[in-house]
Amino acid sequence: EVQLVESGGGLVQPGRSLRLSCAASGFTFDDYAMHWVRQAPGKGLEWVSGISWNSGSIGYADSVKGRFTISRDNAKNSLYLQMNSLRAEDTALYYCAKVAGTAFDYWGQGTLVTVSS
Amino acid sequence: QSALTQPPSASGSPGQSVTISCTGTSSDVGGYNYVSWYQQHPGKAPKLMIYEVSKRPSGVPDRFSGSKSGNTASLTVSGLQAEDEADYYCSSYAGSNPWFGTGTKVTVL
């Protein structure tokens, strides 16, 4: 059974940093691209960042480019999102999602990031 | 690039059909057969319902179907059931990055 478990969320002050993790199991992690998608409270889904199976291709939404860094450790079956210079508008539930082809076929339950002073 | 456009809401009675549109441009929806649809119940993670415009993952009822014409993709839910009440999001690639639609709340009357 595919499982994606996010962690690392919490309350953080504007301008500070946070690192999210996603532990994957139930599939061959290094065969698949992985992404982060967020959802602000009461709002829709927003793609944040994605990384190919071998970290050779990485993409970011314009809203986080230059502040967030995605990475993965295939030996640990883990995906990460380093978030720097956090802003109030980064407040959201952050999901990690596995990609099959061009669709997100499995999602974690999310980790909540709240940016507030 | 901005979010794909969906109607905020749609509704139907049990047993009826409801169709949700997802309008983009020739650079995303119209340019690729990479449209997918997601169902999200309150407090839950999204669930993949349709991928590559019209393909259903294993386990998704055949009441759910997808199509595309030009720059607009559509999700149709036939034979509406109470459990279909949820938010639905489309997604498409624009170049190398994916974009989500604005979301549609489906209400079963």
mmCIF file of C-alpha atoms in Angstrom:
data_model
loop_
_atom_site.group_PDB
_atom_site.id
_atom_site.type_symbol
_atom_site.label_atom_id
_atom_site.label_comp_id
_atom_site.label_asym_id
_atom_site.label_seq_id
_atom_site.Cartn_x
_atom_site.Cartn_y
_atom_site.Cartn_z
ATOM 1 C CA GLU A 1 0.000 0.000 0.000
ATOM 2 C CA VAL A 2 1.366 3.392 -0.993
ATOM 3 C CA GLN A 3 1.834 5.709 1.961
ATOM 4 C CA LEU A 4 3.060 9.284 2.017
ATOM 5 C CA VAL A 5 3.508 10.864 5.438
ATOM 6 C CA GLU A 6 4.390 14.543 5.711
ATOM 7 C CA SER A 7 5.961 16.135 8.768
ATOM 8 C CA GLY A 8 7.743 19.292 9.824
ATOM 9 C CA GLY A 9 4.901 21.785 9.726
ATOM 10 C CA GLY A 10 4.140 24.221 12.507
ATOM 11 C CA LEU A 11 3.855 27.838 13.551
ATOM 12 C CA VAL A 12 6.718 30.032 12.363
ATOM 13 C CA GLN A 13 7.339 33.769 12.315
ATOM 14 C CA PRO A 14 7.550 35.681 9.045
ATOM 15 C CA GLY A 15 11.042 35.625 7.594
ATOM 16 C CA ARG A 16 11.999 32.393 9.329
ATOM 17 C CA SER A 17 12.621 28.955 7.835
ATOM 18 C CA LEU A 18 11.029 25.540 8.018
ATOM 19 C CA ARG A 19 11.870 22.169 6.491
ATOM 20 C CA LEU A 20 9.140 19.766 5.501
ATOM 21 C CA SER A 21 9.685 16.046 5.033
ATOM 22 C CA CYS A 22 7.658 13.355 3.306
ATOM 23 C CA ALA A 23 8.321 9.701 4.094
ATOM 24 C CA ALA A 24 7.281 7.355 1.296
ATOM 25 C CA SER A 25 6.566 3.644 1.403
ATOM 26 C CA GLY A 26 4.764 0.968 -0.560
ATOM 27 C CA PHE A 27 6.352 1.730 -3.923
ATOM 28 C CA THR A 28 9.776 2.020 -5.531
ATOM 29 C CA PHE A 29 10.459 5.621 -4.548
ATOM 30 C CA ASP A 30 13.327 6.266 -6.938
ATOM 31 C CA ASP A 31 11.193 5.322 -9.948
ATOM 32 C CA TYR A 32 8.899 8.332 -9.619
ATOM 33 C CA ALA A 33 8.859 12.107 -9.677
ATOM 34 C CA MET A 34 7.479 13.737 -6.556
ATOM 35 C CA HIS A 35 5.799 17.081 -5.940
ATOM 36 C CA TRP A 36 4.637 19.440 -3.235
ATOM 37 C CA VAL A 37 1.161 20.948 -3.520
ATOM 38 C CA ARG A 38 -0.322 23.360 -0.982
ATOM 39 C CA GLN A 39 -3.780 24.508 -0.023
ATOM 40 C CA ALA A 40 -4.357 27.700 1.920
ATOM 41 C CA PRO A 41 -7.227 27.554 4.422
ATOM 42 C CA GLY A 42 -10.524 27.528 2.537
ATOM 43 C CA LYS A 43 -8.771 27.914 -0.810
ATOM 44 C CA GLY A 44 -7.898 25.757 -3.809
ATOM 45 C CA LEU A 45 -4.895 23.642 -4.674
ATOM 46 C CA GLU A 46 -1.644 25.321 -5.696
ATOM 47 C CA TRP A 47 1.319 23.472 -7.155
ATOM 48 C CA VAL A 48 4.512 24.416 -5.316
ATOM 49 C CA SER A 49 7.417 22.366 -6.627
ATOM 50 C CA GLY A 50 8.369 19.118 -8.301
ATOM 51 C CA ILE A 51 11.468 16.945 -8.635
ATOM 52 C CA SER A 52 12.267 14.139 -11.049
ATOM 53 C CA TRP A 53 13.246 10.655 -9.931
ATOM 54 C CA ASN A 54 16.964 11.422 -10.048
ATOM 55 C CA SER A 55 16.775 15.111 -9.024
ATOM 56 C CA GLY A 56 17.879 16.028 -12.527
ATOM 57 C CA SER A 57 14.795 18.130 -13.223
ATOM 58 C CA ILE A 58 13.336 20.530 -10.688
ATOM 59 C CA GLY A 59 10.603 23.130 -10.984
ATOM 60 C CA TYR A 60 9.072 25.794 -8.772
ATOM 61 C CA ALA A 61 6.007 27.964 -8.831
ATOM 62 C CA ASP A 62 6.844 31.631 -9.311
ATOM 63 C CA SER A 63 5.392 32.357 -5.865
ATOM 64 C CA VAL A 64 8.136 30.344 -4.128
ATOM 65 C CA LYS A 65 11.043 30.526 -6.572
ATOM 66 C CA GLY A 66 14.221 31.660 -4.856
ATOM 67 C CA ARG A 67 12.819 30.950 -1.371
ATOM 68 C CA PHE A 68 11.954 27.230 -1.414
ATOM 69 C CA THR A 69 14.212 24.311 -2.302
ATOM 70 C CA ILE A 70 12.972 20.822 -3.074
ATOM 71 C CA SER A 71 15.194 17.774 -2.646
ATOM 72 C CA ARG A 72 14.977 14.036 -2.209
ATOM 73 C CA ASP A 73 17.002 11.229 -0.695
ATOM 74 C CA ASN A 74 16.230 8.035 -2.568
ATOM 75 C CA ALA A 75 18.214 5.961 -0.066
ATOM 76 C CA LYS A 76 15.837 7.146 2.656
ATOM 77 C CA ASN A 77 12.669 7.148 0.510
ATOM 78 C CA SER A 78 12.164 10.755 1.508
ATOM 79 C CA LEU A 79 11.177 14.053 -0.088
ATOM 80 C CA TYR A 80 11.961 17.434 1.407
ATOM 81 C CA LEU A 81 10.981 21.065 1.055
ATOM 82 C CA GLN A 82 13.247 23.702 2.570
ATOM 83 C CA MET A 83 11.232 26.873 2.996
ATOM 84 C CA ASN A 84 13.111 30.112 3.686
ATOM 85 C CA SER A 85 11.965 33.716 4.063
ATOM 86 C CA LEU A 86 8.461 32.557 4.881
ATOM 87 C CA ARG A 87 5.550 34.935 4.375
ATOM 88 C CA ALA A 88 2.032 35.044 5.710
ATOM 89 C CA GLU A 89 0.774 33.972 2.290
ATOM 90 C CA ASP A 90 2.728 30.713 2.591
ATOM 91 C CA THR A 91 0.288 29.611 5.302
ATOM 92 C CA ALA A 92 -1.251 26.406 3.992
ATOM 93 C CA LEU A 93 -1.593 22.661 4.279
ATOM 94 C CA TYR A 94 1.332 21.201 2.365
ATOM 95 C CA TYR A 95 0.805 17.877 0.597
ATOM 96 C CA CYS A 96 3.417 15.683 -0.954
ATOM 97 C CA ALA A 97 2.204 13.826 -4.005
ATOM 98 C CA LYS A 98 3.528 10.983 -6.119
ATOM 99 C CA VAL A 99 3.384 11.351 -9.862
ATOM 100 C CA ALA A 100 2.431 8.656 -12.360
ATOM 101 C CA GLY A 101 2.904 9.994 -15.848
ATOM 102 C CA THR A 102 1.375 13.456 -15.639
ATOM 103 C CA ALA A 103 -1.070 12.976 -12.772
ATOM 104 C CA PHE A 104 -0.766 12.972 -8.997
ATOM 105 C CA ASP A 105 -1.895 9.461 -8.187
ATOM 106 C CA TYR A 106 -1.202 9.373 -4.449
ATOM 107 C CA TRP A 107 -1.273 12.150 -1.860
ATOM 108 C CA GLY A 108 -0.258 12.367 1.759
ATOM 109 C CA GLN A 109 -2.552 13.791 4.423
ATOM 110 C CA GLY A 110 -0.617 17.042 4.566
ATOM 111 C CA THR A 111 1.302 19.053 7.142
ATOM 112 C CA LEU A 112 0.088 22.486 8.214
ATOM 113 C CA VAL A 113 2.384 25.477 7.998
ATOM 114 C CA THR A 114 1.253 28.670 9.705
ATOM 115 C CA VAL A 115 3.298 31.816 9.210
ATOM 116 C CA SER A 116 2.391 34.415 11.789
ATOM 117 C CA SER A 117 4.003 36.702 14.317
ATOM 118 C CA GLN B 1 0.216 31.655 -16.398
ATOM 119 C CA SER B 2 -2.784 31.580 -14.047
ATOM 120 C CA ALA B 3 -5.124 28.981 -12.609
ATOM 121 C CA LEU B 4 -7.445 27.128 -14.942
ATOM 122 C CA THR B 5 -11.023 28.393 -14.769
ATOM 123 C CA GLN B 6 -13.775 26.253 -13.269
ATOM 124 C CA PRO B 7 -17.311 27.222 -12.218
ATOM 125 C CA PRO B 8 -17.477 27.750 -8.446
ATOM 126 C CA SER B 9 -20.385 25.392 -8.011
ATOM 127 C CA ALA B 10 -22.508 22.739 -9.662
ATOM 128 C CA SER B 11 -25.383 20.637 -8.419
ATOM 129 C CA GLY B 12 -27.719 17.833 -9.278
ATOM 130 C CA SER B 13 -30.222 15.472 -7.728
ATOM 131 C CA PRO B 14 -29.358 11.857 -6.986
ATOM 132 C CA GLY B 15 -29.307 9.839 -10.174
ATOM 133 C CA GLN B 16 -28.799 12.883 -12.387
ATOM 134 C CA SER B 17 -25.633 13.934 -14.185
ATOM 135 C CA VAL B 18 -23.460 16.949 -13.569
ATOM 136 C CA THR B 19 -20.700 18.271 -15.819
ATOM 137 C CA ILE B 20 -17.852 20.500 -14.660
ATOM 138 C CA SER B 21 -15.795 22.527 -17.125
ATOM 139 C CA CYS B 22 -12.135 23.470 -16.914
ATOM 140 C CA THR B 23 -11.061 26.228 -19.268
ATOM 141 C CA GLY B 24 -7.464 27.011 -20.084
ATOM 142 C CA THR B 25 -5.516 28.045 -23.135
ATOM 143 C CA SER B 26 -3.712 26.465 -26.036
ATOM 144 C CA SER B 27 -0.594 26.504 -23.844
ATOM 145 C CA ASP B 28 -2.063 24.132 -21.255
ATOM 146 C CA VAL B 29 -5.413 22.337 -21.619
ATOM 147 C CA GLY B 30 -5.537 22.736 -25.373
ATOM 148 C CA GLY B 31 -1.905 21.906 -25.955
ATOM 149 C CA TYR B 32 -1.572 18.615 -24.122
ATOM 150 C CA ASN B 33 -3.679 15.541 -23.360
ATOM 151 C CA TYR B 34 -2.474 15.790 -19.771
ATOM 152 C CA VAL B 35 -5.654 16.909 -18.018
ATOM 153 C CA SER B 36 -6.408 15.211 -14.725
ATOM 154 C CA TRP B 37 -9.264 15.587 -12.229
ATOM 155 C CA TYR B 38 -9.227 15.321 -8.443
ATOM 156 C CA GLN B 39 -11.991 14.858 -5.887
ATOM 157 C CA GLN B 40 -11.563 16.314 -2.413
ATOM 158 C CA HIS B 41 -13.899 15.710 0.484
ATOM 159 C CA PRO B 42 -13.749 18.147 3.440
ATOM 160 C CA GLY B 43 -10.697 17.561 5.583
ATOM 161 C CA LYS B 44 -9.334 14.916 3.232
ATOM 162 C CA ALA B 45 -6.510 14.741 0.719
ATOM 163 C CA PRO B 46 -7.358 14.994 -2.983
ATOM 164 C CA LYS B 47 -8.018 11.769 -4.858
ATOM 165 C CA LEU B 48 -7.199 11.185 -8.522
ATOM 166 C CA MET B 49 -10.370 10.506 -10.517
ATOM 167 C CA ILE B 50 -9.338 11.003 -14.158
ATOM 168 C CA TYR B 51 -5.948 11.260 -15.859
ATOM 169 C CA GLU B 52 -4.842 12.001 -19.421
ATOM 170 C CA VAL B 53 -8.216 13.600 -20.176
ATOM 171 C CA SER B 54 -10.403 10.498 -20.018
ATOM 172 C CA LYS B 55 -8.646 7.582 -18.306
ATOM 173 C CA ARG B 56 -9.888 6.253 -14.990
ATOM 174 C CA PRO B 57 -7.547 4.828 -12.351
ATOM 175 C CA SER B 58 -8.374 1.433 -10.978
ATOM 176 C CA GLY B 59 -11.146 1.652 -8.412
ATOM 177 C CA VAL B 60 -12.780 4.823 -9.716
ATOM 178 C CA PRO B 61 -16.416 4.149 -10.699
ATOM 179 C CA ASP B 62 -17.259 4.377 -14.388
ATOM 180 C CA ARG B 63 -19.824 7.028 -13.447
ATOM 181 C CA PHE B 64 -16.901 9.426 -13.713
ATOM 182 C CA SER B 65 -15.816 10.356 -17.220
ATOM 183 C CA GLY B 66 -13.620 13.006 -18.789
ATOM 184 C CA SER B 67 -13.366 14.689 -22.150
ATOM 185 C CA LYS B 68 -11.760 17.665 -23.862
ATOM 186 C CA SER B 69 -12.627 20.003 -26.687
ATOM 187 C CA GLY B 70 -10.191 22.697 -27.658
ATOM 188 C CA ASN B 71 -9.072 24.603 -24.573
ATOM 189 C CA THR B 72 -11.832 23.244 -22.332
ATOM 190 C CA ALA B 73 -11.842 19.946 -20.480
ATOM 191 C CA SER B 74 -14.887 18.476 -18.771
ATOM 192 C CA LEU B 75 -15.644 16.032 -15.994
ATOM 193 C CA THR B 76 -19.046 14.357 -16.005
ATOM 194 C CA VAL B 77 -20.449 12.525 -13.028
ATOM 195 C CA SER B 78 -23.389 10.361 -14.056
ATOM 196 C CA GLY B 79 -25.866 8.776 -11.693
ATOM 197 C CA LEU B 80 -25.012 11.203 -8.904
ATOM 198 C CA GLN B 81 -24.704 9.710 -5.454
ATOM 199 C CA ALA B 82 -24.544 11.390 -2.067
ATOM 200 C CA GLU B 83 -20.865 10.512 -1.701
ATOM 201 C CA ASP B 84 -20.039 12.459 -4.874
ATOM 202 C CA GLU B 85 -20.632 15.690 -2.986
ATOM 203 C CA ALA B 86 -17.138 17.188 -2.825
ATOM 204 C CA ASP B 87 -14.787 19.737 -4.342
ATOM 205 C CA TYR B 88 -13.365 18.882 -7.740
ATOM 206 C CA TYR B 89 -10.173 20.268 -9.267
ATOM 207 C CA CYS B 90 -8.794 19.923 -12.752
ATOM 208 C CA SER B 91 -5.100 20.062 -13.525
ATOM 209 C CA SER B 92 -3.075 20.424 -16.683
ATOM 210 C CA TYR B 93 0.520 20.906 -17.620
ATOM 211 C CA ALA B 94 1.693 24.191 -19.101
ATOM 212 C CA GLY B 95 5.168 23.491 -20.363
ATOM 213 C CA SER B 96 6.968 21.522 -17.688
ATOM 214 C CA ASN B 97 4.880 22.614 -14.708
ATOM 215 C CA PRO B 98 1.350 21.615 -13.678
ATOM 216 C CA TRP B 99 -1.481 24.027 -12.927
ATOM 217 C CA PHE B 100 -4.675 23.459 -11.004
ATOM 218 C CA GLY B 101 -8.130 24.751 -11.690
ATOM 219 C CA THR B 102 -9.967 27.093 -9.351
ATOM 220 C CA GLY B 103 -12.133 24.269 -8.047
ATOM 221 C CA THR B 104 -15.832 23.404 -8.233
ATOM 222 C CA LYS B 105 -18.032 22.484 -5.306
ATOM 223 C CA VAL B 106 -20.502 19.794 -6.338
ATOM 224 C CA THR B 107 -23.660 19.597 -4.263
ATOM 225 C CA VAL B 108 -26.026 16.645 -4.383
ATOM 226 C CA LEU B 109 -29.486 18.081 -3.803
#
